[in-house]
Amino acid sequence: KDNTLTYGAEDTPEGVVHNYIVAVFQRDYDKAYGYLAEKKDKPTLEQFREAFLQNYINPNNTGVDIGESDISDDQAFVTVYIQYGSSDPFSSGYRNEERAVLVNQGGQWKLEQMPGNFWAWDWYQPKPQLVP
């Protein structure tokens, strides 16, 4: 496996997940933001950047393996294995199976959801309305 942080093709859901993760690790938040789906309550670029810059989301010390995708019509689910580092030299850390959710918009796969190390919980969530 090529472990360098290089961009690949993005004509598959797995490719988009890969490139989004590379962009996040490269701190190219403009590029990463470009992979987000256009839908209601999408975060602004500023909110997106702040989530990483303020460390609300911290992908450091995680390894990622991108598994298979399961596509049905214009939606895709990609299995993402997140490898968490160990806290001491004698344990190997642990691996979580999570998933990314993508939607096909205008012929391109866009992210609706990613595992928590790469995604803020409040993106695409309706903002609470302040009651006067």
C-alpha positions as CSV (number, residue, x, y, z in Angstrom):
1,K,0.0,0.0,0.0
2,D,1.1,3.5,-0.8
3,N,1.2,5.3,2.5
4,T,2.1,8.7,1.2
5,L,-0.5,11.5,1.3
6,T,-1.2,11.8,-2.3
7,Y,-4.5,12.5,-4.0
8,G,-6.0,9.9,-6.3
9,A,-9.0,9.6,-8.6
10,E,-12.2,10.8,-7.2
11,D,-14.7,9.1,-9.5
12,T,-15.6,6.6,-6.8
13,P,-17.0,7.1,-3.3
14,E,-13.8,5.6,-1.9
15,G,-11.7,8.0,-3.9
16,V,-13.6,11.0,-2.5
17,V,-13.2,9.7,1.1
18,H,-9.5,9.2,0.4
19,N,-8.9,12.6,-1.0
20,Y,-10.9,14.3,1.7
21,I,-8.8,12.7,4.3
22,V,-5.6,13.6,2.5
23,A,-6.8,17.3,2.2
24,V,-7.6,17.3,6.0
25,F,-4.1,15.9,6.8
26,Q,-2.5,18.4,4.5
27,R,-4.6,21.2,6.2
28,D,-5.9,22.2,2.8
29,Y,-9.3,23.0,4.2
30,D,-10.6,24.7,1.1
31,K,-10.0,21.6,-0.9
32,A,-11.5,19.4,1.8
33,Y,-14.6,21.6,2.0
34,G,-15.1,21.1,-1.7
35,Y,-16.0,17.5,-1.0
36,L,-19.0,18.4,1.2
37,A,-22.5,17.8,-0.2
38,E,-24.7,20.7,-1.0
39,K,-27.6,20.4,1.3
40,K,-29.5,22.1,4.1
41,D,-27.5,23.3,7.1
42,K,-24.1,22.8,5.4
43,P,-21.4,24.4,7.5
44,T,-19.8,27.5,6.0
45,L,-16.1,27.3,5.0
46,E,-15.3,29.4,8.0
47,Q,-17.2,27.0,10.4
48,F,-15.5,24.0,8.6
49,R,-12.0,25.5,9.0
50,E,-12.6,26.5,12.6
51,A,-13.6,23.0,13.6
52,F,-10.1,21.8,12.8
53,L,-8.2,24.9,13.8
54,Q,-9.8,25.0,17.2
55,N,-9.2,21.3,17.6
56,Y,-12.9,20.4,17.9
57,I,-11.9,17.7,15.4
58,N,-8.4,16.2,15.7
59,P,-7.4,13.6,13.1
60,N,-3.9,13.3,14.4
61,N,-2.6,10.0,15.7
62,T,-5.2,8.1,13.7
63,G,-4.6,5.8,10.9
64,V,-7.2,5.2,8.2
65,D,-8.0,2.2,6.0
66,I,-10.7,2.7,3.4
67,G,-12.7,-0.4,2.8
68,E,-15.4,-1.2,0.2
69,S,-18.2,1.0,-0.8
70,D,-21.9,0.0,-1.1
71,I,-23.7,2.0,-3.7
72,S,-27.4,2.2,-4.1
73,D,-28.7,4.7,-6.6
74,D,-27.3,8.1,-5.7
75,Q,-26.2,7.2,-2.2
76,A,-23.0,5.4,-1.1
77,F,-21.7,4.0,2.2
78,V,-18.0,3.5,2.5
79,T,-16.5,1.4,5.3
80,V,-13.7,3.3,7.0
81,Y,-11.5,1.6,9.5
82,I,-10.0,4.1,12.0
83,Q,-6.9,2.9,13.8
84,Y,-6.3,4.7,17.0
85,G,-2.8,4.9,18.4
86,S,-1.8,3.4,21.6
87,S,-1.3,5.3,24.8
88,D,1.7,3.2,25.8
89,P,4.4,1.5,23.9
90,F,3.2,-2.1,24.6
91,S,-0.4,-1.8,23.4
92,S,-1.3,-1.7,19.8
93,G,-4.2,0.7,20.0
94,Y,-7.5,-0.3,18.6
95,R,-9.4,-0.2,15.3
96,N,-12.9,0.9,14.8
97,E,-15.1,0.1,11.9
98,E,-17.0,3.2,10.9
99,R,-18.6,4.5,7.8
100,A,-18.7,7.5,5.5
101,V,-22.0,8.4,3.7
102,L,-21.9,10.0,0.3
103,V,-24.5,11.3,-2.1
104,N,-24.1,11.7,-5.9
105,Q,-24.7,15.3,-6.9
106,G,-24.4,16.3,-10.5
107,G,-22.3,13.2,-11.3
108,Q,-19.9,13.7,-8.4
109,W,-19.7,11.9,-5.1
110,K,-20.0,14.3,-2.1
111,L,-19.7,13.7,1.6
112,E,-22.7,13.8,3.9
113,Q,-21.0,12.2,6.8
114,M,-17.6,10.9,7.9
115,P,-16.2,9.3,11.1
116,G,-15.9,11.7,14.0
117,N,-12.1,12.3,13.7
118,F,-12.8,14.0,10.4
119,W,-16.3,15.5,10.9
120,A,-18.0,17.8,13.4
121,W,-21.2,16.5,15.0
122,D,-23.1,19.7,14.2
123,W,-22.5,19.9,10.5
124,Y,-25.8,19.5,8.6
125,Q,-27.7,19.7,11.8
126,P,-30.5,22.3,12.0
127,K,-29.4,25.2,14.2
128,P,-31.5,25.5,17.3
129,Q,-34.0,28.3,17.0
130,L,-33.8,30.9,19.7
131,V,-37.2,31.4,21.2
132,P,-37.8,35.1,21.9
